[in-house]
Structures are given as C-alpha cells and as structure tokens.
Coordinates of C-alpha atoms in Angstrom, one line a residue:
M6 CA -52.2 -10.3 -3.4
L7 CA -52.9 -10.3 -7.1
A8 CA -55.8 -12.7 -6.6
K9 CA -57.5 -10.1 -4.3
I10 CA -56.8 -7.3 -6.8
K11 CA -58.4 -9.4 -9.5
Q12 CA -61.4 -9.8 -7.2
L13 CA -61.7 -6.0 -6.8
F14 CA -61.5 -5.3 -10.5
S15 CA -63.9 -8.2 -11.3
D16 CA -66.4 -6.7 -8.9
S17 CA -65.8 -3.2 -10.3
T18 CA -66.4 -4.5 -13.9
A19 CA -69.5 -6.3 -12.9
F20 CA -70.9 -3.2 -11.2
A21 CA -69.8 -1.1 -14.2
I22 CA -72.1 -3.1 -16.4
A23 CA -75.1 -1.7 -14.7
L24 CA -73.6 1.8 -14.4
M25 CA -72.7 1.8 -18.0
G26 CA -76.3 0.9 -19.0
N27 CA -77.5 3.6 -16.7
K28 CA -75.2 6.2 -18.1
I29 CA -76.1 5.3 -21.7
I30 CA -79.7 5.7 -20.9
S31 CA -79.0 9.0 -19.1
F32 CA -77.1 10.3 -22.2
L33 CA -79.9 9.2 -24.5
L34 CA -82.2 11.4 -22.5
V35 CA -79.9 14.5 -22.8
P36 CA -80.8 15.2 -26.5
V37 CA -84.5 14.6 -25.6
Y38 CA -84.4 17.1 -22.7
T39 CA -82.3 19.7 -24.4
R40 CA -84.7 19.8 -27.3
Q41 CA -87.9 19.7 -25.1
L42 CA -86.6 22.1 -22.4
A43 CA -85.3 25.6 -22.6
P44 CA -81.9 26.2 -20.9
S45 CA -83.8 28.0 -18.1
E46 CA -86.0 24.9 -17.6
F47 CA -83.0 22.7 -17.7
G48 CA -81.6 24.9 -14.9
D49 CA -84.8 24.5 -12.9
W50 CA -84.6 20.7 -13.2
D51 CA -80.9 20.7 -12.2
L52 CA -81.5 23.0 -9.2
T53 CA -84.3 20.7 -7.9
N54 CA -82.1 17.7 -8.3
T55 CA -79.2 19.2 -6.4
I56 CA -81.5 20.1 -3.5
A57 CA -82.9 16.5 -3.5
M58 CA -79.3 15.1 -3.4
V59 CA -78.5 17.0 -0.3
L60 CA -81.8 15.9 1.4
T61 CA -81.0 12.3 0.5
Y62 CA -78.0 12.3 2.8
F63 CA -80.0 13.8 5.6
C64 CA -82.3 10.8 5.1
I65 CA -79.7 8.1 5.0
L66 CA -77.5 9.6 7.8
G67 CA -74.4 7.7 6.8
T68 CA -76.1 4.3 7.4
D69 CA -75.1 3.1 3.9
T70 CA -71.4 3.4 4.7
A71 CA -71.9 2.0 8.2
F72 CA -73.8 -1.0 6.7
A73 CA -70.8 -1.7 4.4
F74 CA -68.7 -2.1 7.6
Y75 CA -71.1 -4.1 9.7
F76 CA -72.1 -6.4 6.9
F77 CA -68.6 -8.0 7.3
E78 CA -68.4 -7.4 11.1
A79 CA -71.7 -9.1 11.9
K80 CA -71.3 -12.2 13.9
D81 CA -73.8 -14.3 11.9
D82 CA -76.5 -14.1 9.3
K83 CA -79.2 -13.1 11.8
D84 CA -77.0 -10.2 13.1
R85 CA -76.4 -9.2 9.5
Q86 CA -80.1 -9.2 8.7
G87 CA -80.7 -7.0 11.7
Y88 CA -78.3 -4.4 10.4
F89 CA -79.9 -4.7 6.9
T90 CA -83.4 -4.1 8.3
A91 CA -82.3 -1.0 10.2
A92 CA -80.3 0.3 7.2
V93 CA -83.5 0.1 5.0
F94 CA -86.4 1.1 7.2
F95 CA -84.9 3.8 9.3
P96 CA -83.8 6.0 6.3
A97 CA -87.2 5.3 4.7
L98 CA -88.9 6.6 7.8
I99 CA -86.8 9.8 7.9
S100 CA -87.5 10.4 4.2
L101 CA -91.2 10.2 4.9
I102 CA -90.9 12.8 7.6
F103 CA -89.1 15.1 5.1
L104 CA -91.8 14.5 2.6
L105 CA -94.5 15.8 5.0
V106 CA -92.3 18.9 5.9
I107 CA -91.6 19.7 2.2
F108 CA -95.2 19.3 1.2
A109 CA -96.1 22.0 3.8
I110 CA -93.5 24.5 2.7
S111 CA -93.0 23.8 -1.0
P112 CA -95.6 26.3 -2.3
T113 CA -94.0 29.0 -0.2
T114 CA -90.4 28.3 -1.2
A115 CA -91.1 27.9 -4.9
G116 CA -91.4 31.7 -5.3
W117 CA -87.8 32.3 -4.3
L118 CA -86.2 29.1 -5.5
Y119 CA -87.2 29.5 -9.2
E120 CA -87.1 32.5 -11.5
D121 CA -90.5 31.5 -12.9
P122 CA -92.3 29.4 -10.3
S123 CA -95.5 29.0 -12.3
G124 CA -96.4 25.3 -12.5
Y125 CA -93.9 24.5 -9.8
P126 CA -95.8 24.8 -6.4
H127 CA -95.0 21.2 -5.5
L128 CA -92.0 20.4 -7.7
L129 CA -89.7 19.9 -4.6
T130 CA -92.4 17.7 -3.0
L131 CA -92.3 15.4 -6.1
A132 CA -88.5 15.3 -5.8
V133 CA -88.6 14.3 -2.2
L134 CA -91.2 11.6 -3.0
V135 CA -88.6 10.2 -5.4
I136 CA -86.2 10.1 -2.4
V137 CA -88.5 7.8 -0.4
F138 CA -88.3 5.1 -3.1
N139 CA -84.7 5.8 -3.9
V140 CA -83.4 5.2 -0.4
I141 CA -85.2 1.8 -0.3
I142 CA -83.7 0.9 -3.7
Q143 CA -80.2 2.1 -2.7
Q144 CA -80.1 0.2 0.6
T145 CA -81.5 -3.0 -0.7
L146 CA -79.1 -3.0 -3.7
A147 CA -76.3 -2.4 -1.2
Y148 CA -77.0 -5.8 0.3
A149 CA -76.8 -7.3 -3.2
R150 CA -73.4 -5.6 -3.6
Y151 CA -71.9 -6.8 -0.4
D152 CA -73.3 -10.3 -0.8
R153 CA -71.8 -10.3 -4.3
R154 CA -75.2 -10.8 -5.9
V155 CA -73.9 -9.0 -9.0
W156 CA -76.8 -9.8 -11.3
T157 CA -79.4 -8.8 -8.7
F158 CA -77.6 -5.5 -8.4
N159 CA -77.3 -5.0 -12.1
I160 CA -80.9 -5.9 -12.9
G161 CA -82.3 -3.9 -10.0
S162 CA -80.3 -0.7 -10.8
M163 CA -80.8 -0.8 -14.5
S164 CA -84.6 -1.5 -14.1
F165 CA -85.2 1.6 -12.0
V166 CA -83.0 3.8 -14.3
I167 CA -84.5 2.5 -17.6
G168 CA -88.0 2.5 -16.2
S169 CA -87.7 6.0 -14.8
S170 CA -86.2 7.2 -18.1
L171 CA -88.9 5.7 -20.3
A172 CA -91.7 7.0 -18.0
S173 CA -90.2 10.5 -17.8
V174 CA -89.8 10.7 -21.6
Y175 CA -93.5 9.8 -21.9
F176 CA -94.6 12.6 -19.6
V177 CA -92.2 15.1 -21.1
V178 CA -92.6 14.4 -24.8
V179 CA -96.1 12.9 -25.1
E180 CA -97.9 14.7 -22.3
Q181 CA -95.8 17.9 -22.6
M182 CA -95.5 18.3 -18.9
G183 CA -92.0 19.7 -18.9
V184 CA -89.9 19.5 -15.7
V185 CA -92.8 18.2 -13.7
G186 CA -93.1 15.2 -16.0
I187 CA -89.5 14.1 -15.3
F188 CA -90.4 13.6 -11.7
Y189 CA -93.7 11.9 -12.4
G190 CA -91.8 9.3 -14.5
Q191 CA -89.3 8.7 -11.7
I192 CA -92.0 8.3 -9.1
L193 CA -93.9 5.8 -11.2
A194 CA -91.0 3.6 -12.1
Q195 CA -89.1 3.8 -8.8
S196 CA -92.1 2.9 -6.6
I197 CA -92.5 -0.3 -8.6
V198 CA -88.8 -1.2 -8.4
A199 CA -88.7 -0.5 -4.7
A200 CA -91.7 -2.7 -4.1
V201 CA -90.2 -5.6 -6.1
L202 CA -86.9 -5.3 -4.2
L203 CA -88.6 -5.3 -0.9
W204 CA -90.4 -8.5 -1.9
H205 CA -87.3 -10.1 -3.3
F206 CA -85.3 -9.5 0.0
R207 CA -88.3 -10.2 2.3
D208 CA -86.6 -13.2 3.9
K209 CA -83.5 -11.0 4.8
F210 CA -85.5 -8.6 7.0
T211 CA -86.0 -9.2 10.7
R212 CA -89.4 -8.6 12.3
S213 CA -88.4 -5.4 14.0
V214 CA -85.5 -2.9 14.1
Q215 CA -83.3 -3.7 17.0
Q216 CA -81.9 -0.7 19.0
K217 CA -78.3 -2.2 19.0
H218 CA -78.2 -2.4 15.2
L219 CA -79.6 1.1 14.7
R220 CA -77.2 2.4 17.4
D221 CA -74.2 0.8 15.7
L222 CA -75.1 2.1 12.3
L223 CA -75.6 5.6 13.5
S224 CA -72.5 5.7 15.7
Y225 CA -70.4 4.7 12.7
G226 CA -72.4 6.7 10.1
L227 CA -73.4 9.9 11.8
P228 CA -69.8 11.2 12.2
L229 CA -69.5 10.8 8.4
L230 CA -72.7 12.9 7.8
P231 CA -71.0 16.3 7.9
A232 CA -68.5 15.0 5.3
L233 CA -71.3 13.6 3.1
I234 CA -73.3 16.8 3.4
A235 CA -70.3 18.9 2.8
F236 CA -69.5 16.8 -0.3
W237 CA -73.0 17.2 -1.8
V238 CA -73.1 20.9 -0.8
M239 CA -69.9 21.3 -2.7
N240 CA -71.6 19.7 -5.7
A241 CA -75.0 21.3 -5.2
V242 CA -74.3 24.9 -4.1
S243 CA -72.6 25.9 -7.4
R244 CA -75.7 25.5 -9.5
P245 CA -77.9 27.7 -7.3
L246 CA -75.1 30.3 -7.1
I247 CA -74.7 30.4 -10.9
Y248 CA -78.5 30.3 -11.2
H249 CA -78.9 33.4 -9.1
L250 CA -75.6 35.3 -9.6
V251 CA -75.3 34.7 -13.4
S252 CA -78.5 33.4 -15.0
S253 CA -80.7 30.3 -15.1
E254 CA -79.4 29.8 -18.7
A255 CA -75.8 29.7 -17.5
A256 CA -76.9 27.2 -14.7
G257 CA -78.5 25.0 -17.3
V258 CA -75.4 25.0 -19.5
F259 CA -73.2 24.2 -16.4
G260 CA -75.6 21.5 -15.4
L261 CA -75.2 19.9 -18.8
A262 CA -71.4 20.1 -18.3
I263 CA -71.8 18.2 -15.0
R264 CA -73.8 15.5 -16.8
F265 CA -71.0 15.0 -19.3
A266 CA -68.4 15.1 -16.6
S267 CA -70.3 12.2 -14.9
I268 CA -69.1 10.0 -17.7
I269 CA -66.0 9.4 -15.5
A270 CA -68.4 8.1 -12.9
L271 CA -68.5 4.9 -15.0
L272 CA -65.0 4.3 -13.6
T273 CA -65.1 6.0 -10.2
T274 CA -68.6 4.9 -9.0
A275 CA -68.1 1.2 -10.0
F276 CA -64.7 1.3 -8.2
Q277 CA -66.2 2.9 -5.1
L278 CA -69.0 0.3 -4.9
A279 CA -66.4 -2.5 -5.0
W280 CA -63.8 -0.7 -2.9
R281 CA -65.7 -0.3 0.4
P282 CA -66.4 -3.9 1.0
F283 CA -63.1 -5.0 -0.5
S284 CA -60.9 -2.7 1.6
V285 CA -62.6 -3.9 4.8
S286 CA -62.4 -7.6 3.8
I287 CA -58.5 -7.5 3.3
K288 CA -57.6 -5.2 6.2
D289 CA -56.1 -8.1 8.2
R290 CA -53.9 -9.4 5.4
E291 CA -50.1 -8.9 5.7
D292 CA -49.9 -7.4 2.2
A293 CA -52.9 -5.2 2.7
K294 CA -50.9 -2.0 2.7
L295 CA -49.1 -3.0 -0.5
I296 CA -52.4 -3.6 -2.2
Y297 CA -53.8 -0.2 -1.0
S298 CA -50.7 1.6 -2.3
L299 CA -50.7 -0.2 -5.7
L300 CA -54.4 0.4 -6.3
G301 CA -54.2 4.1 -5.2
R302 CA -51.5 4.9 -7.7
A303 CA -53.0 2.8 -10.5
F304 CA -56.4 4.4 -10.0
L305 CA -55.0 7.9 -10.4
V306 CA -53.2 7.0 -13.6
V307 CA -56.1 5.2 -15.2
A308 CA -58.7 7.9 -14.2
T309 CA -56.6 10.8 -15.4
F310 CA -56.0 9.2 -18.8
C311 CA -59.7 8.5 -19.1
I312 CA -60.3 12.3 -18.6
L313 CA -57.6 13.1 -21.0
F314 CA -59.1 11.1 -23.8
L315 CA -62.6 12.4 -23.0
T316 CA -61.3 15.9 -23.3
F317 CA -60.1 15.3 -26.9
F318 CA -63.6 14.5 -28.1
I319 CA -65.9 16.4 -25.6
E320 CA -66.7 19.4 -27.8
P321 CA -68.0 17.5 -30.9
I322 CA -69.9 15.1 -28.6
I323 CA -71.7 18.0 -26.9
R324 CA -72.5 19.6 -30.2
I325 CA -74.0 16.4 -31.5
V326 CA -75.9 15.4 -28.3
A327 CA -77.1 18.8 -27.1
G328 CA -78.5 19.9 -30.5
K329 CA -79.2 23.6 -29.5
P330 CA -76.3 26.1 -29.9
E331 CA -77.2 27.5 -26.5
Y332 CA -75.7 24.4 -24.9
F333 CA -72.4 24.3 -26.8
G334 CA -70.5 26.3 -24.3
A335 CA -70.6 23.5 -21.7
Y336 CA -67.5 21.6 -23.0
P337 CA -64.6 23.6 -21.4
Y338 CA -65.7 22.9 -17.9
V339 CA -66.0 19.1 -18.2
W340 CA -62.4 18.0 -17.4
M341 CA -62.3 20.1 -14.2
L342 CA -65.6 18.7 -13.0
A343 CA -64.5 15.2 -13.8
T344 CA -61.2 15.8 -12.0
G345 CA -63.2 16.6 -8.9
T346 CA -64.9 13.3 -9.2
I347 CA -61.7 11.3 -9.3
L348 CA -60.2 13.3 -6.4
N349 CA -63.3 12.5 -4.3
T350 CA -62.6 8.8 -4.9
M351 CA -58.9 9.3 -4.2
H352 CA -59.8 10.5 -0.6
L353 CA -61.3 7.0 0.0
L354 CA -58.1 5.4 -1.1
V355 CA -55.5 7.5 0.7
G356 CA -57.7 7.7 3.8
V357 CA -58.4 4.0 4.0
G358 CA -56.7 3.8 7.4
L359 CA -59.3 6.3 8.9
M360 CA -62.1 4.0 7.8
I361 CA -60.3 0.8 9.1
Q362 CA -59.5 2.5 12.5
K363 CA -63.1 4.0 12.7
K364 CA -61.7 7.5 12.7
T365 CA -64.5 8.8 10.5
K366 CA -64.8 12.0 12.4
E367 CA -61.5 13.1 10.8
V368 CA -63.0 12.8 7.4
S369 CA -66.0 15.0 8.4
K370 CA -63.7 17.7 9.8
T371 CA -61.8 17.8 6.5
F372 CA -64.9 18.1 4.4
L373 CA -66.4 20.8 6.6
V374 CA -63.3 22.9 6.1
A375 CA -63.4 22.0 2.4
A376 CA -67.0 23.1 2.1
V377 CA -66.2 26.5 3.7
L378 CA -63.3 26.9 1.3
Y379 CA -65.5 25.9 -1.7
L380 CA -68.3 28.4 -0.7
A381 CA -65.9 31.2 -0.1
G382 CA -64.2 30.6 -3.5
N383 CA -67.5 30.4 -5.3
F384 CA -68.8 33.6 -3.8
A385 CA -65.5 35.4 -4.7
L386 CA -65.0 33.9 -8.2
I387 CA -68.4 33.5 -9.8
P388 CA -69.1 37.3 -10.0
L389 CA -65.7 37.7 -11.7
M390 CA -65.3 34.5 -13.7
G391 CA -68.8 33.0 -13.9
P392 CA -68.9 29.2 -14.2
W393 CA -65.1 29.1 -14.6
G394 CA -64.7 30.0 -11.0
T395 CA -66.8 27.1 -9.9
A396 CA -65.0 24.7 -12.1
A397 CA -61.6 25.8 -10.7
M398 CA -62.8 25.6 -7.1
N399 CA -63.9 22.1 -7.8
V400 CA -60.3 21.0 -8.4
V401 CA -58.8 23.1 -5.6
T402 CA -61.2 22.0 -2.9
Y403 CA -61.1 18.3 -3.6
L404 CA -57.3 18.5 -3.8
Y405 CA -57.3 20.0 -0.4
A406 CA -59.5 17.2 0.9
V407 CA -57.1 14.6 -0.5
L408 CA -54.1 16.3 1.1
S409 CA -55.7 16.7 4.5
I410 CA -57.2 13.1 4.6
Y411 CA -53.9 11.6 3.5
R412 CA -52.0 13.4 6.3
K413 CA -54.5 12.3 8.9
G414 CA -54.6 8.7 7.5
Q415 CA -50.9 8.3 7.7
K416 CA -50.9 9.1 11.4
V417 CA -53.1 6.1 12.3
Y418 CA -52.3 3.7 9.4
P419 CA -49.2 4.6 7.3
V420 CA -49.3 3.4 3.7
D421 CA -46.5 4.2 1.2
F422 CA -48.5 5.7 -1.7
R423 CA -45.5 7.5 -3.1
F424 CA -47.5 10.6 -2.5
R425 CA -44.9 13.1 -3.6
S426 CA -44.8 11.3 -7.0
M427 CA -48.6 11.4 -7.1
L428 CA -48.7 15.1 -6.5
I429 CA -46.0 15.9 -9.2
Y430 CA -47.9 13.7 -11.6
F431 CA -51.2 15.4 -10.8
G432 CA -49.5 18.8 -11.4
V433 CA -48.4 17.6 -14.8
Y434 CA -51.9 16.4 -15.6
V435 CA -53.5 19.8 -14.6
T436 CA -51.0 21.7 -16.7
V437 CA -51.5 19.5 -19.8
L438 CA -55.3 19.6 -19.6
S439 CA -55.3 23.4 -19.0
G440 CA -53.2 23.8 -22.2
I441 CA -55.6 21.6 -24.2
T442 CA -58.6 23.6 -23.0
Y443 CA -56.8 26.9 -23.9
A444 CA -56.1 25.5 -27.4
Q445 CA -59.7 24.3 -27.8
V446 CA -61.3 27.6 -26.7
N447 CA -59.0 29.6 -29.0
E448 CA -59.7 27.2 -31.9
W449 CA -56.1 26.3 -32.7
T450 CA -55.6 24.4 -35.9
G451 CA -54.0 21.0 -35.9
L452 CA -55.3 20.1 -32.5
W453 CA -54.6 16.4 -33.1
I454 CA -50.8 17.2 -32.9
Y455 CA -51.2 18.7 -29.5
Y456 CA -53.3 15.7 -28.4
L457 CA -50.6 13.3 -29.5
V458 CA -47.9 15.3 -27.6
A459 CA -50.1 15.4 -24.5
V460 CA -50.5 11.6 -24.5
L461 CA -46.7 11.1 -24.8
F462 CA -46.0 13.7 -22.2
M463 CA -48.5 12.1 -19.7
V464 CA -47.1 8.6 -20.4
A465 CA -43.6 9.9 -19.7
A466 CA -44.8 11.6 -16.5
V467 CA -46.0 8.3 -15.1
F468 CA -42.4 7.0 -15.0
L469 CA -40.3 10.2 -14.7
T470 CA -42.2 11.2 -11.5
G471 CA -41.5 7.8 -10.0
L472 CA -45.2 6.9 -9.7
F473 CA -44.5 3.6 -11.4
N474 CA -41.2 2.2 -12.5
M475 CA -39.9 -0.7 -14.7
E476 CA -39.6 -2.8 -11.6
S477 CA -43.3 -2.4 -10.9
I478 CA -44.1 -3.3 -14.5
S479 CA -41.8 -6.4 -14.4
Y480 CA -43.5 -7.4 -11.2
L481 CA -46.9 -7.4 -12.7
R482 CA -45.7 -9.0 -16.0
S483 CA -44.1 -11.9 -14.2
R484 CA -47.4 -12.7 -12.6
L485 CA -49.7 -12.0 -15.5
P486 CA -49.6 -15.6 -16.9
S487 CA -50.9 -16.9 -13.5
I488 CA -53.7 -14.4 -13.5
V489 CA -54.7 -15.4 -17.0
R490 CA -54.7 -19.1 -16.1
K491 CA -56.9 -18.4 -13.0
R492 CA -59.5 -16.8 -15.3

C-alpha cells in the first residue's frame, strides 16, 4: 500500500515542478500587469479569461477525463493510440468551429461585454484562438502524464507558459498594446509549442479517428460535461456579476485575489494530475479503499494547513506584488477562494467510487444543482455584500458538492473516510480562518500571537476530531524506514 502511495506523491511532486515554475512565472507577471493596466483593464482581461475557460470545456467535452480512463483500459498500444488521436483532434476541430462563430459575433458582443469596448472588437476572438492551441497542448501533455513521461510534461507545460509570458510582456510593455497584447503573446508562443508537441508525438497518432474510440470517449466524458461547465460557471460567473453589479475596478481587485488564491493550486492541481490515473490503476487492489481513505484525510489536513500559512502572509505579499494601493483590498478574499479549490479536489477523492463505477452522471447532477445554488447566492449577496458574497458562496457551494458526491459515492462504493471527523475538522478550520481575517481587517496588534494560537488549535483539531490518531501515526512511523530504503 505504502509503495503505491509513494508513487502517487512522487508523480504529484514531479508534476508540481512544472506547475511551480508556471505559477512563479504567473506571479512575476502580476506586478507587471498591475503597473501597466488600470484595475478596470485588469477586470476586462479577467472577464475575457473566464469566458474562454467556459468555452474550453465545450471544446473538450469531457474527453480529457475519459482519456484518463481509457488510457489504462485500452487493450493494447494501437487501441491506446486510437483514443489519443480522438482525444486530440476532435476537441481541436470543435475549437475551430467556435473560433469561426466567435469571429462573426465578437464585434457585436463587445459593446455589452465591456464597459469601454474601444480597441476590443475581436478580443474574444483572440481568446478563442488561444483555446485552439491550448486544447492541443493540454491533450498531448495528458498522454505524457499517463505514460509517466514526467520531463516531457514538465518541459512542455513550462515552455508554453514561459513563452506565453515573455511574449505577452513584450506586447504589453514594449508595444504598449494593453489587454490585447496579452493574447497576442499567448497566441504566438502556444502555436509554436502545439506544433512542437504534435511533431514529438507524431508516432502516437493513428491515420484517422475511429468511430469506436470517439464514441467511447464521448459516452464517458459527455455525462461529465454539465459538471465541468457548472464548475467553471461557478468560477466564471462571479467576475461578470461583480463587474456589472459593483464595478469593473472591484472585479479587477477580485480577479487579483483569485490569482493569489491559485497559489494553492500548486498542491491541488499537481495532486489531481496524478490522482486520476493513480486511482484507476489501483482500483482492483484489496487495499484500494484503505488507500483512498488515508489519502482523502491526509489531503484535507495538508491543504488546509497550506491555506492557513498562506493567510498569515497574504496581506504584505499583495502589497509588495501589486504595487498600486487600488489592489490592496484583495487579500481578505484569498482564503475562501483557495478553500473552494481544495473542496473541488476533495469531491474527486470522496467520489472516487462514482468514477470507478462509471456513474459520472451523478457528478453532473450534483454540480448542476451546485451551480444553481451558486448563482442564486451571488445574485442575492453581491448587491448586499459585494465580493464578500461571492467569496462566501464559493465555500458554501463546494461544500455542498462534496457532501452530495460523498453520499452518492458511498451507495455504489463505500469507503470509510471518517467523514464525520472530516466535517468537524473543516468547521474548526473555517472558524479559525474567519477569526484571523476579522483580526487582519480590523488591524489588531500582535497578530503573530493569534497566528501561533491558530496553528496549535488546528493541530489539536486533527487529533481531537478523530481525523487521525496515534495509531495512524504509529502505523506510518513503523513503515517509514522501509520507504526511505526504497528511495
């Protein structure tokens, strides 16, 4: 069991190398963009990105998740290559169709999408052109992940991020092209990386897309599409609502908070990339359920402590990085947005049985309800509380999704996650972080004392709630020497 857990975290660490490099580059761009763009322009960029993210899932149609399953279910290499070919070229074709449609309607929609649409007649078209190259990169790098070509994945993902960033900085800073320049840089760099990856994996493609492979991918992936769309709507709709119900400046500040909250994605995204193929690969082991339980609880503890420590330093970090005082108000929202990210990952863990049993429709049903809840909450709370309403609904909605998917997963594949202990621990975490935020906003003196108390309280909660106990620690400690020797 511990050997398989070691494999998961080894893969997660390897994937995190690329993600860490990508995030570092992204954060190096934040002070550049905040100094070159007004908050309203930052809001325009963020709004366009959120629309593009939703469109990306309409292009991929769940084939990325389906490919993760069929990569291991394929009967031989030729069959696997057939699934790979379908997973790359079908989404690319769909994205090209979207590009033509958006090109036709973009000048008309710019007027009601942006407060000041001057210079933006085809901004959305540029964003969709980025999607064309992005889906190719995403699907080809997926093959590298599942085939455990770690360095291919790392080099490929870092190349397109670093290349996009450098090119975007040139167009924004040197050419003074503003928001449009960001997308020009992405198009230039990602088109080159996509072409290189297609050439690199050329021997893994079949001559044509077989109907069977496409049908299998869509039958597995399409039921997940509502869940994926709902997920990105939940992430995307808040910015347009804040943009139009509060102001473009408030949307820009909130968008900056989201970028800082994505620091936690260094943990969650790397884990997710490794989790999908890992969870499928061990499903037939006798100790699979024990592994799922241990990892689910461990992930919750590690992720919440990461957010806790991030919250201690988030205000001075934002002040240093953002530069302009107009952006300083972003820090209180970060922990709630980051919490939504870890809860989104938790639904994959507690709902592992639904994926194994191919009950993906149940995930979609849950997220459709969650999306409705999220929309209703935002429409009700944003006029009253502004961005605070969106941040709060982020936690509430994803918590509902975890609860619902856990209940459905237990019906088809019961796993003892000690879920009651997980909920009590999570309640303690939310209470502690809310108290810290209150102290920060009200500028209490001696904050370090409260931070120390918070850490001790959270450590105690891990054991007092029964999430882990001394028996669990002794179990791991007794096997630690063998893990070290295997390394």
